[in-house]
mmCIF file of C-alpha atoms in Angstrom:
data_model
loop_
_atom_site.group_PDB
_atom_site.id
_atom_site.type_symbol
_atom_site.label_atom_id
_atom_site.label_comp_id
_atom_site.label_asym_id
_atom_site.label_seq_id
_atom_site.Cartn_x
_atom_site.Cartn_y
_atom_site.Cartn_z
ATOM 1 C CA UNK A 1 -15.672 16.416 11.476
ATOM 2 C CA UNK A 2 -15.368 19.330 9.945
ATOM 3 C CA UNK A 3 -16.438 19.986 6.148
ATOM 4 C CA UNK A 4 -12.525 20.170 3.765
ATOM 5 C CA UNK A 5 -11.484 21.941 1.081
ATOM 6 C CA UNK A 6 -8.362 21.945 -0.935
ATOM 7 C CA UNK A 7 -5.280 24.033 -0.665
ATOM 8 C CA UNK A 8 -1.876 25.584 -2.172
ATOM 9 C CA UNK A 9 0.544 24.015 0.689
ATOM 10 C CA UNK A 10 5.111 25.526 0.284
ATOM 11 C CA UNK A 11 6.140 22.925 -2.300
ATOM 12 C CA UNK A 12 8.898 24.400 -0.622
ATOM 13 C CA UNK A 13 9.072 23.319 2.713
ATOM 14 C CA UNK A 14 8.640 18.902 1.161
ATOM 15 C CA UNK A 15 3.918 20.145 0.848
ATOM 16 C CA UNK A 16 1.603 19.592 -2.140
ATOM 17 C CA UNK A 17 -1.420 19.763 -2.591
ATOM 18 C CA UNK A 18 -3.891 18.149 0.397
ATOM 19 C CA UNK A 19 -7.102 18.436 2.293
ATOM 20 C CA UNK A 20 -7.085 20.345 5.007
ATOM 21 C CA UNK A 21 -10.910 20.577 7.158
ATOM 22 C CA UNK A 22 -11.722 23.016 8.657
ATOM 23 C CA UNK A 23 -10.620 22.880 11.998
ATOM 24 C CA UNK A 24 -7.340 24.007 10.162
ATOM 25 C CA UNK A 25 -4.619 21.014 10.822
ATOM 26 C CA UNK A 26 -3.261 20.050 7.987
ATOM 27 C CA UNK A 27 -2.192 16.174 7.620
ATOM 28 C CA UNK A 28 0.868 15.649 4.571
ATOM 29 C CA UNK A 29 2.051 14.007 3.160
ATOM 30 C CA UNK A 30 5.681 13.870 1.527
ATOM 31 C CA UNK A 31 6.024 11.711 -2.135
ATOM 32 C CA UNK A 32 9.958 11.509 -2.880
ATOM 33 C CA UNK A 33 10.438 10.513 -5.758
ATOM 34 C CA UNK A 34 14.244 7.704 -5.212
ATOM 35 C CA UNK A 35 15.581 8.250 -8.516
ATOM 36 C CA UNK A 36 18.244 5.289 -9.800
ATOM 37 C CA UNK A 37 19.897 3.726 -12.806
ATOM 38 C CA UNK A 38 23.435 2.592 -12.192
ATOM 39 C CA UNK A 39 24.028 -0.380 -11.227
ATOM 40 C CA UNK A 40 25.391 0.753 -7.924
ATOM 41 C CA UNK A 41 22.055 2.706 -7.268
ATOM 42 C CA UNK A 42 20.047 -0.703 -6.619
ATOM 43 C CA UNK A 43 21.913 -1.875 -3.342
ATOM 44 C CA UNK A 44 21.892 1.735 -2.285
ATOM 45 C CA UNK A 45 18.289 2.130 -2.155
ATOM 46 C CA UNK A 46 16.960 -0.989 -1.235
ATOM 47 C CA UNK A 47 17.409 -0.323 1.903
ATOM 48 C CA UNK A 48 15.670 2.964 1.858
ATOM 49 C CA UNK A 49 12.385 1.711 -0.114
ATOM 50 C CA UNK A 50 12.195 -1.643 3.113
ATOM 51 C CA UNK A 51 12.214 0.900 5.897
ATOM 52 C CA UNK A 52 10.314 2.726 3.760
ATOM 53 C CA UNK A 53 7.155 -0.082 3.181
ATOM 54 C CA UNK A 54 8.277 -1.169 7.148
ATOM 55 C CA UNK A 55 7.705 2.715 8.976
ATOM 56 C CA UNK A 56 4.105 2.461 6.629
ATOM 57 C CA UNK A 57 4.357 6.038 8.065
ATOM 58 C CA UNK A 58 2.849 8.705 6.096
ATOM 59 C CA UNK A 59 5.718 9.406 3.883
ATOM 60 C CA UNK A 60 4.501 7.550 -0.415
ATOM 61 C CA UNK A 61 7.471 6.730 -3.328
ATOM 62 C CA UNK A 62 7.563 6.669 -6.421
ATOM 63 C CA UNK A 63 10.580 5.232 -7.771
ATOM 64 C CA UNK A 64 11.866 5.710 -11.047
ATOM 65 C CA UNK A 65 14.462 3.342 -13.427
ATOM 66 C CA UNK A 66 15.991 5.509 -15.187
ATOM 67 C CA UNK A 67 16.993 2.926 -17.515
ATOM 68 C CA UNK A 68 21.407 4.438 -17.744
ATOM 69 C CA UNK A 69 21.501 0.191 -17.313
ATOM 70 C CA UNK A 70 19.393 -1.508 -18.986
ATOM 71 C CA UNK A 71 20.494 -4.194 -19.546
ATOM 72 C CA UNK A 72 18.936 -7.305 -16.953
ATOM 73 C CA UNK A 73 22.343 -8.540 -16.281
ATOM 74 C CA UNK A 74 23.357 -5.070 -14.604
ATOM 75 C CA UNK A 75 19.720 -3.891 -13.410
ATOM 76 C CA UNK A 76 17.247 -6.660 -13.740
ATOM 77 C CA UNK A 77 18.512 -9.200 -11.359
ATOM 78 C CA UNK A 78 19.210 -6.699 -9.131
ATOM 79 C CA UNK A 79 15.518 -5.522 -8.598
ATOM 80 C CA UNK A 80 14.651 -9.056 -7.770
ATOM 81 C CA UNK A 81 17.393 -10.245 -5.405
ATOM 82 C CA UNK A 82 16.593 -7.392 -3.934
ATOM 83 C CA UNK A 83 13.185 -7.799 -2.943
ATOM 84 C CA UNK A 84 12.629 -4.017 -4.739
ATOM 85 C CA UNK A 85 9.441 -3.734 -6.483
ATOM 86 C CA UNK A 86 8.525 -2.800 -9.943
ATOM 87 C CA UNK A 87 9.522 0.401 -11.200
ATOM 88 C CA UNK A 88 6.366 2.812 -11.024
ATOM 89 C CA UNK A 89 8.156 4.626 -14.035
ATOM 90 C CA UNK A 90 10.982 3.872 -16.195
ATOM 91 C CA UNK A 91 12.551 6.846 -18.525
ATOM 92 C CA UNK A 92 14.562 4.591 -21.112
ATOM 93 C CA UNK A 93 17.762 6.314 -20.882
ATOM 94 C CA UNK A 94 19.750 3.751 -22.246
ATOM 95 C CA UNK A 95 22.860 4.098 -24.183
ATOM 96 C CA UNK A 96 25.094 7.177 -25.485
ATOM 97 C CA UNK A 97 26.968 9.053 -25.175
ATOM 98 C CA UNK A 98 27.451 11.089 -21.352
ATOM 99 C CA UNK A 99 25.862 13.846 -22.864
ATOM 100 C CA UNK A 100 23.180 11.964 -25.056
ATOM 101 C CA UNK A 101 21.939 10.117 -21.218
ATOM 102 C CA UNK A 102 22.375 12.596 -19.533
ATOM 103 C CA UNK A 103 19.238 14.285 -21.176
ATOM 104 C CA UNK A 104 17.612 11.713 -22.011
ATOM 105 C CA UNK A 105 17.921 11.542 -18.800
ATOM 106 C CA UNK A 106 16.382 15.049 -18.252
ATOM 107 C CA UNK A 107 14.319 14.979 -20.475
ATOM 108 C CA UNK A 108 12.330 11.900 -19.387
ATOM 109 C CA UNK A 109 12.042 12.846 -15.117
ATOM 110 C CA UNK A 110 11.134 16.351 -16.301
ATOM 111 C CA UNK A 111 8.338 14.931 -18.557
ATOM 112 C CA UNK A 112 7.062 12.841 -14.935
ATOM 113 C CA UNK A 113 7.716 16.301 -12.833
ATOM 114 C CA UNK A 114 4.846 18.163 -15.976
ATOM 115 C CA UNK A 115 2.570 15.462 -15.944
ATOM 116 C CA UNK A 116 3.132 14.873 -11.283
ATOM 117 C CA UNK A 117 5.473 16.054 -8.834
ATOM 118 C CA UNK A 118 6.520 15.123 -5.970
ATOM 119 C CA UNK A 119 7.807 17.017 -2.924
ATOM 120 C CA UNK A 120 11.368 15.074 -2.463
ATOM 121 C CA UNK A 121 13.914 13.722 -4.995
ATOM 122 C CA UNK A 122 16.202 11.319 -3.059
ATOM 123 C CA UNK A 123 19.706 10.410 -5.088
ATOM 124 C CA UNK A 124 21.699 8.548 -4.281
ATOM 125 C CA UNK A 125 25.643 7.556 -5.307
ATOM 126 C CA UNK A 126 27.384 9.505 -7.758
ATOM 127 C CA UNK A 127 26.311 8.573 -10.963
ATOM 128 C CA UNK A 128 25.073 11.000 -14.267
ATOM 129 C CA UNK A 129 21.505 9.169 -13.279
ATOM 130 C CA UNK A 130 21.674 11.241 -10.116
ATOM 131 C CA UNK A 131 23.616 14.536 -10.825
ATOM 132 C CA UNK A 132 20.910 14.467 -14.422
ATOM 133 C CA UNK A 133 17.470 14.215 -12.031
ATOM 134 C CA UNK A 134 18.976 16.489 -9.279
ATOM 135 C CA UNK A 135 19.230 19.037 -11.356
ATOM 136 C CA UNK A 136 15.360 19.026 -13.544
ATOM 137 C CA UNK A 137 14.046 19.076 -9.637
ATOM 138 C CA UNK A 138 15.781 21.497 -8.241
ATOM 139 C CA UNK A 139 15.320 24.296 -11.502
ATOM 140 C CA UNK A 140 11.676 22.420 -10.852
ATOM 141 C CA UNK A 141 11.046 23.674 -7.246
ATOM 142 C CA UNK A 142 11.242 21.090 -5.455
ATOM 143 C CA UNK A 143 13.917 19.961 -2.376
ATOM 144 C CA UNK A 144 16.857 17.339 -3.396
ATOM 145 C CA UNK A 145 18.080 15.045 -0.797
ATOM 146 C CA UNK A 146 21.429 13.311 -1.356
ATOM 147 C CA UNK A 147 22.113 9.747 0.062
ATOM 148 C CA UNK A 148 25.901 8.945 -0.165
ATOM 149 C CA UNK A 149 27.411 13.344 -0.324
ATOM 150 C CA UNK A 150 30.268 14.556 1.034
ATOM 151 C CA UNK A 151 33.427 12.294 -0.594
ATOM 152 C CA UNK A 152 35.248 13.258 -2.924
ATOM 153 C CA UNK A 153 38.310 12.085 -4.566
ATOM 154 C CA UNK A 154 40.272 14.588 -5.583
ATOM 155 C CA UNK A 155 40.277 13.722 -9.319
ATOM 156 C CA UNK A 156 38.007 15.652 -11.499
ATOM 157 C CA UNK A 157 39.043 13.671 -14.491
ATOM 158 C CA UNK A 158 36.886 11.316 -13.086
ATOM 159 C CA UNK A 159 33.329 12.031 -14.330
ATOM 160 C CA UNK A 160 31.263 10.408 -10.518
ATOM 161 C CA UNK A 161 33.762 13.659 -9.486
ATOM 162 C CA UNK A 162 31.674 15.586 -11.801
ATOM 163 C CA UNK A 163 28.871 14.333 -10.620
ATOM 164 C CA UNK A 164 29.401 14.047 -6.977
ATOM 165 C CA UNK A 165 30.733 18.243 -6.680
ATOM 166 C CA UNK A 166 27.419 18.561 -9.338
ATOM 167 C CA UNK A 167 24.609 16.907 -7.090
ATOM 168 C CA UNK A 168 26.500 18.361 -4.469
ATOM 169 C CA UNK A 169 26.083 22.289 -5.020
ATOM 170 C CA UNK A 170 22.153 22.448 -5.480
ATOM 171 C CA UNK A 171 21.249 19.378 -2.389
ATOM 172 C CA UNK A 172 19.083 20.497 0.014
ATOM 173 C CA UNK A 173 19.572 17.585 2.739
ATOM 174 C CA UNK A 174 23.493 15.798 4.013
ATOM 175 C CA UNK A 175 23.351 11.938 4.012
ATOM 176 C CA UNK A 176 26.932 10.610 4.285
ATOM 177 C CA UNK A 177 28.681 7.916 5.060
ATOM 178 C CA UNK A 178 32.051 8.790 7.249
ATOM 179 C CA UNK A 179 33.398 11.344 9.435
ATOM 180 C CA UNK A 180 35.500 12.629 6.174
ATOM 181 C CA UNK A 181 32.276 14.078 3.864
ATOM 182 C CA UNK A 182 30.967 15.269 6.259
ATOM 183 C CA UNK A 183 34.335 17.821 6.964
ATOM 184 C CA UNK A 184 34.095 17.512 3.129
ATOM 185 C CA UNK A 185 30.542 19.286 2.763
ATOM 186 C CA UNK A 186 31.014 21.989 5.936
ATOM 187 C CA UNK A 187 34.500 23.187 4.093
ATOM 188 C CA UNK A 188 31.858 23.595 1.100
ATOM 189 C CA UNK A 189 30.683 26.172 3.246
ATOM 190 C CA UNK A 190 27.637 23.653 3.887
ATOM 191 C CA UNK A 191 25.613 24.512 7.640
ATOM 192 C CA UNK A 192 25.560 20.951 9.878
ATOM 193 C CA UNK A 193 21.893 21.917 9.934
ATOM 194 C CA UNK A 194 21.527 20.138 6.867
ATOM 195 C CA UNK A 195 24.076 17.162 7.093
ATOM 196 C CA UNK A 196 23.343 14.063 8.853
ATOM 197 C CA UNK A 197 26.245 11.249 9.553
ATOM 198 C CA UNK A 198 23.605 8.569 8.749
ATOM 199 C CA UNK A 199 25.850 5.526 7.157
ATOM 200 C CA UNK A 200 26.136 3.313 4.371
ATOM 201 C CA UNK A 201 23.155 1.686 3.004
ATOM 202 C CA UNK A 202 25.333 -0.652 0.371
ATOM 203 C CA UNK A 203 26.373 -1.926 3.559
ATOM 204 C CA UNK A 204 22.578 -2.085 4.295
ATOM 205 C CA UNK A 205 22.191 -4.542 1.959
ATOM 206 C CA UNK A 206 25.703 -6.389 2.340
ATOM 207 C CA UNK A 207 24.490 -7.371 6.004
ATOM 208 C CA UNK A 208 20.838 -7.951 4.971
ATOM 209 C CA UNK A 209 22.140 -10.817 2.525
ATOM 210 C CA UNK A 210 24.240 -12.792 4.114
ATOM 211 C CA UNK A 211 22.711 -15.245 4.286
ATOM 212 C CA UNK A 212 21.680 -15.739 0.756
ATOM 213 C CA UNK A 213 24.819 -15.000 -1.435
ATOM 214 C CA UNK A 214 24.429 -18.323 -4.122
ATOM 215 C CA UNK A 215 27.471 -19.942 -5.676
ATOM 216 C CA UNK A 216 27.425 -18.506 -8.680
ATOM 217 C CA UNK A 217 27.465 -21.622 -11.968
ATOM 218 C CA UNK A 218 30.798 -21.412 -12.832
ATOM 219 C CA UNK A 219 32.479 -21.537 -9.212
ATOM 220 C CA UNK A 220 32.157 -25.787 -9.338
ATOM 221 C CA UNK A 221 32.764 -26.124 -12.957
ATOM 222 C CA UNK A 222 36.356 -24.109 -12.738
ATOM 223 C CA UNK A 223 36.849 -25.718 -9.870
ATOM 224 C CA UNK A 224 37.628 -22.364 -7.584
ATOM 225 C CA UNK A 225 38.638 -23.005 -3.689
ATOM 226 C CA UNK A 226 36.980 -20.811 -1.212
ATOM 227 C CA UNK A 227 39.933 -18.062 0.386
ATOM 228 C CA UNK A 228 42.634 -20.252 -3.266
ATOM 229 C CA UNK A 229 41.625 -17.113 -6.139
ATOM 230 C CA UNK A 230 41.410 -13.847 -7.126
ATOM 231 C CA UNK A 231 38.603 -11.557 -7.832
ATOM 232 C CA UNK A 232 39.788 -8.639 -10.485
ATOM 233 C CA UNK A 233 36.739 -6.068 -11.483
ATOM 234 C CA UNK A 234 38.018 -2.822 -14.257
ATOM 235 C CA UNK A 235 36.286 -0.681 -15.969
ATOM 236 C CA UNK A 236 37.269 3.331 -15.320
ATOM 237 C CA UNK A 237 38.933 4.689 -18.582
ATOM 238 C CA UNK A 238 42.285 5.036 -17.570
ATOM 239 C CA UNK A 239 42.300 1.253 -16.981
ATOM 240 C CA UNK A 240 40.469 -0.389 -20.171
ATOM 241 C CA UNK A 241 40.332 2.450 -22.553
ATOM 242 C CA UNK A 242 43.381 2.174 -24.123
ATOM 243 C CA UNK A 243 43.678 -2.184 -25.055
ATOM 244 C CA UNK A 244 47.272 -2.420 -24.099
ATOM 245 C CA UNK A 245 46.551 -0.585 -20.545
ATOM 246 C CA UNK A 246 44.201 -3.435 -20.141
ATOM 247 C CA UNK A 247 47.011 -6.118 -21.090
ATOM 248 C CA UNK A 248 49.495 -4.958 -19.857
ATOM 249 C CA UNK A 249 47.531 -4.834 -16.499
ATOM 250 C CA UNK A 250 45.487 -7.610 -16.773
ATOM 251 C CA UNK A 251 49.128 -9.861 -17.709
ATOM 252 C CA UNK A 252 50.868 -7.957 -14.743
ATOM 253 C CA UNK A 253 48.218 -9.599 -12.335
ATOM 254 C CA UNK A 254 48.389 -13.216 -14.152
ATOM 255 C CA UNK A 255 52.325 -12.928 -13.390
ATOM 256 C CA UNK A 256 51.781 -11.797 -9.918
ATOM 257 C CA UNK A 257 49.192 -14.305 -8.745
ATOM 258 C CA UNK A 258 51.449 -17.299 -8.295
ATOM 259 C CA UNK A 259 48.224 -19.951 -10.055
ATOM 260 C CA UNK A 260 45.532 -18.131 -8.418
ATOM 261 C CA UNK A 261 42.793 -18.657 -10.140
ATOM 262 C CA UNK A 262 41.073 -14.692 -11.663
ATOM 263 C CA UNK A 263 38.707 -14.728 -11.575
ATOM 264 C CA UNK A 264 37.409 -11.101 -14.057
ATOM 265 C CA UNK A 265 33.043 -10.564 -14.343
ATOM 266 C CA UNK A 266 33.740 -7.944 -17.000
ATOM 267 C CA UNK A 267 31.624 -4.990 -17.111
ATOM 268 C CA UNK A 268 30.741 -4.177 -20.857
ATOM 269 C CA UNK A 269 32.206 -0.792 -20.799
ATOM 270 C CA UNK A 270 35.938 -3.010 -20.887
ATOM 271 C CA UNK A 271 34.594 -6.562 -22.673
ATOM 272 C CA UNK A 272 34.536 -4.940 -26.022
ATOM 273 C CA UNK A 273 37.979 -4.244 -25.537
ATOM 274 C CA UNK A 274 38.820 -6.831 -23.919
ATOM 275 C CA UNK A 275 37.630 -8.685 -27.490
ATOM 276 C CA UNK A 276 40.883 -6.908 -29.334
ATOM 277 C CA UNK A 277 44.257 -8.096 -27.419
ATOM 278 C CA UNK A 278 45.291 -11.188 -28.942
ATOM 279 C CA UNK A 279 45.361 -13.936 -25.281
ATOM 280 C CA UNK A 280 44.658 -13.920 -21.800
ATOM 281 C CA UNK A 281 47.200 -14.748 -19.363
ATOM 282 C CA UNK A 282 46.226 -18.402 -18.663
ATOM 283 C CA UNK A 283 45.032 -18.066 -15.048
ATOM 284 C CA UNK A 284 42.369 -14.965 -16.282
ATOM 285 C CA UNK A 285 38.897 -16.479 -16.093
ATOM 286 C CA UNK A 286 36.794 -14.368 -18.034
ATOM 287 C CA UNK A 287 32.578 -14.612 -16.814
ATOM 288 C CA UNK A 288 30.037 -12.227 -16.854
ATOM 289 C CA UNK A 289 28.844 -9.393 -15.098
ATOM 290 C CA UNK A 290 26.876 -11.453 -11.643
ATOM 291 C CA UNK A 291 23.680 -11.453 -9.834
ATOM 292 C CA UNK A 292 24.447 -8.715 -6.554
ATOM 293 C CA UNK A 293 24.167 -12.576 -4.765
ATOM 294 C CA UNK A 294 26.275 -14.500 -6.286
ATOM 295 C CA UNK A 295 29.117 -11.542 -6.925
ATOM 296 C CA UNK A 296 28.413 -10.865 -3.327
ATOM 297 C CA UNK A 297 29.440 -14.851 -2.341
ATOM 298 C CA UNK A 298 32.843 -15.232 -4.867
ATOM 299 C CA UNK A 299 33.784 -11.756 -3.274
ATOM 300 C CA UNK A 300 33.519 -12.753 0.032
ATOM 301 C CA UNK A 301 35.512 -16.315 -0.941
ATOM 302 C CA UNK A 302 38.505 -15.056 -3.293
ATOM 303 C CA UNK A 303 41.940 -14.657 -1.105
ATOM 304 C CA UNK A 304 41.658 -10.762 -1.842
ATOM 305 C CA UNK A 305 40.127 -8.501 -5.073
ATOM 306 C CA UNK A 306 41.866 -5.622 -6.735
ATOM 307 C CA UNK A 307 39.950 -3.315 -8.160
ATOM 308 C CA UNK A 308 38.940 0.290 -9.012
ATOM 309 C CA UNK A 309 35.156 0.834 -7.890
ATOM 310 C CA UNK A 310 34.918 2.709 -5.165
ATOM 311 C CA UNK A 311 31.787 0.296 -3.414
ATOM 312 C CA UNK A 312 33.265 -2.578 -4.067
ATOM 313 C CA UNK A 313 36.109 -1.498 -1.796
ATOM 314 C CA UNK A 314 33.029 -0.869 1.211
ATOM 315 C CA UNK A 315 32.344 -4.364 0.786
ATOM 316 C CA UNK A 316 35.418 -6.431 0.722
ATOM 317 C CA UNK A 317 36.121 -4.016 3.962
ATOM 318 C CA UNK A 318 33.594 -4.877 6.014
ATOM 319 C CA UNK A 319 33.348 -8.357 4.615
ATOM 320 C CA UNK A 320 37.789 -8.284 5.886
ATOM 321 C CA UNK A 321 39.134 -9.193 2.737
ATOM 322 C CA UNK A 322 42.400 -7.956 1.446
ATOM 323 C CA UNK A 323 41.522 -5.452 -1.408
ATOM 324 C CA UNK A 324 43.952 -3.505 -4.030
ATOM 325 C CA UNK A 325 42.562 -0.553 -5.583
ATOM 326 C CA UNK A 326 43.744 0.090 -9.271
ATOM 327 C CA UNK A 327 43.653 4.436 -8.683
ATOM 328 C CA UNK A 328 45.460 6.858 -7.220
ATOM 329 C CA UNK A 329 42.828 8.075 -5.379
ATOM 330 C CA UNK A 330 39.335 7.054 -3.770
ATOM 331 C CA UNK A 331 36.666 9.120 -2.133
ATOM 332 C CA UNK A 332 36.469 6.498 0.460
ATOM 333 C CA UNK A 333 39.957 6.975 2.060
ATOM 334 C CA UNK A 334 38.053 4.993 5.178
ATOM 335 C CA UNK A 335 38.307 1.315 3.467
ATOM 336 C CA UNK A 336 42.313 2.062 2.965
ATOM 337 C CA UNK A 337 42.752 3.920 6.776
ATOM 338 C CA UNK A 338 40.414 1.883 8.848
ATOM 339 C CA UNK A 339 39.521 -1.498 6.220
ATOM 340 C CA UNK A 340 41.270 -4.012 4.541
ATOM 341 C CA UNK A 341 41.817 -1.630 0.733
ATOM 342 C CA UNK A 342 44.297 0.024 0.005
ATOM 343 C CA UNK A 343 45.650 2.048 -2.613
ATOM 344 C CA UNK A 344 47.436 0.549 -5.044
ATOM 345 C CA UNK A 345 47.804 3.701 -7.771
ATOM 346 C CA UNK A 346 47.799 3.109 -11.850
ATOM 347 C CA UNK A 347 50.859 1.795 -12.320
ATOM 348 C CA UNK A 348 51.847 -2.136 -13.105
ATOM 349 C CA UNK A 349 55.055 -2.344 -10.562
ATOM 350 C CA UNK A 350 53.188 -1.604 -8.048
ATOM 351 C CA UNK A 351 51.058 -4.630 -8.222
ATOM 352 C CA UNK A 352 53.486 -7.527 -8.011
ATOM 353 C CA UNK A 353 56.001 -6.388 -4.333
ATOM 354 C CA UNK A 354 51.466 -5.747 -2.877
ATOM 355 C CA UNK A 355 50.896 -8.716 -3.822
ATOM 356 C CA UNK A 356 53.938 -11.019 -3.377
ATOM 357 C CA UNK A 357 52.843 -8.945 0.672
ATOM 358 C CA UNK A 358 49.710 -10.738 0.276
ATOM 359 C CA UNK A 359 50.282 -14.121 -0.765
ATOM 360 C CA UNK A 360 53.093 -13.937 2.136
ATOM 361 C CA UNK A 361 49.890 -13.044 4.709
ATOM 362 C CA UNK A 362 50.963 -9.774 5.834
ATOM 363 C CA UNK A 363 48.039 -7.704 4.279
ATOM 364 C CA UNK A 364 46.694 -6.087 7.297
ATOM 365 C CA UNK A 365 43.439 -6.470 9.449
ATOM 366 C CA UNK A 366 40.892 -4.276 9.197
ATOM 367 C CA UNK A 367 37.452 -2.790 11.156
ATOM 368 C CA UNK A 368 34.196 -1.395 10.520
ATOM 369 C CA UNK A 369 33.467 2.132 10.253
ATOM 370 C CA UNK A 370 31.014 3.789 12.400
ATOM 371 C CA UNK A 371 27.894 3.249 11.547
ATOM 372 C CA UNK A 372 28.153 0.331 8.531
ATOM 373 C CA UNK A 373 25.571 -1.129 10.817
ATOM 374 C CA UNK A 374 23.111 -1.976 9.143
ATOM 375 C CA UNK A 375 19.796 0.149 10.111
ATOM 376 C CA UNK A 376 21.044 4.021 7.393
ATOM 377 C CA UNK A 377 17.276 2.987 6.070
ATOM 378 C CA UNK A 378 16.293 3.206 8.430
ATOM 379 C CA UNK A 379 17.754 6.563 9.595
ATOM 380 C CA UNK A 380 17.271 8.022 6.711
ATOM 381 C CA UNK A 381 13.615 7.718 6.871
ATOM 382 C CA UNK A 382 13.021 8.091 10.904
ATOM 383 C CA UNK A 383 15.197 12.049 9.526
ATOM 384 C CA UNK A 384 12.639 12.393 6.110
ATOM 385 C CA UNK A 385 9.489 11.494 8.820
ATOM 386 C CA UNK A 386 11.050 15.275 11.110
ATOM 387 C CA UNK A 387 11.716 16.870 8.619
ATOM 388 C CA UNK A 388 8.135 15.914 7.123
ATOM 389 C CA UNK A 389 7.075 16.872 10.785
ATOM 390 C CA UNK A 390 8.567 20.145 11.115
ATOM 391 C CA UNK A 391 7.030 21.211 7.654
ATOM 392 C CA UNK A 392 3.947 20.125 8.766
ATOM 393 C CA UNK A 393 3.791 21.826 12.581
ATOM 394 C CA UNK A 394 5.337 25.298 10.736
ATOM 395 C CA UNK A 395 2.627 25.370 8.159
ATOM 396 C CA UNK A 396 -0.113 24.282 11.093
ATOM 397 C CA UNK A 397 0.978 27.647 12.567
ATOM 398 C CA UNK A 398 1.049 30.110 9.189
#
C-alpha cells in the first residue's frame, strides 16, 4: 500500500478533505447534514436516517435539530417513537416571531458549518428551518437537497409557501412526491437532471409503524368507538388567529356532527386563542398534541378528519379515511384528485353539506398515489450514492 497524503477536493461536488494514496484513487466519504426542526420534519427524516444506517455505505450523516419546535409533545416524543437517534447538534432556536426564529436558526447552523463543514445539506418540507438552513448552506458553498421539493399552493399569504419558493430557488437536488411537483419545478426552469421523483417519506414512516400504533390514554375514558368520531386539527392563521373565527368554525363543525364526538388535539398556536372562548360545544373534546403513534391511531380509526394541515391529508389518503381540508388551496392536489381529501374552503357554510354527505355514506373512495409505497427513503439514499459515485469518478479522472 502506498503512502498517503492529504489534498483538497472540490467541495461543490459534494466532497470534503480526504486522504489520498499515491495510486491517485480517491475514496470519498459524503457527509450529509439532515435538518429537522418542526413536528412534520421528524416523520420525513426518519426513513432517510434508517436507510443510511441500513445501507452502511460511505455516506455519513449529522442530524441537526434546529429547536424550532422545542416542546416534548411537538418534537421530543418523535425521536423515541420513530427510532431516530439523538441529534448531533441542537441549535435551540426556541420560540419567537418568524424573523426571530429564522435568525436564530441561521446563526446556529452557520456556527456548526464554521466549526465543521459538511458536503450536503438535506432539508425536508417547508417550515422555517427548511428555508433558513438551505440559505446558510448555500452561502457557505454547500450543495442543498430538498425532500418534498416542488409542491405549491399558489397562496403566498402562507409562510410555508414562501419557504418552499425560497428553498427551491437555491436547491441543487430536488426530491419530489408527485408528478405535479415535477411539473412545477420544470415550469420554474429546473432541468430534469436535477429532479428525482422518489415518493413520500412521510408515508414510509406511516407504513413502517402501522402495526405499532397505540391507543391514546383518553380513548377509552371518553368511550370512543372506532369509526364513530371525528378528528379536527387547526393551526393556520386564517382559521385560528381571531377567536371569533375559530368559534364560528368549531360551532359549525359541532352542529353538523350529528352528535358524534369531535376530538381536537390542540396545537400550541391554537390553544391560546381557544382559551379566550367563553364555552366550547359539548361534543368537542380538547386534548393535548399527541405523540405520533397515538395520533395516527386516532386518525386511522376516525370516521373523518377535518384539518388545515397538508401532511395529514396525505396520511388520510393512504389510510382511506375521509378528509376535509379547511383551506382555500392545497399544495397536495393529488390527495384531492386521487385520494380521500376534499378542499372545503374556509367558509363555514361549506361544512354542513360536506358533513351531510359524509354521514350519508356518500364520501368518495380514493387511491394511493404512485411511489407512496414505503420505499422512498431507500430511493433517496440510492440517489445520494449515485451522486457520490459520479463525483468520485470526476475526481479520479482529474
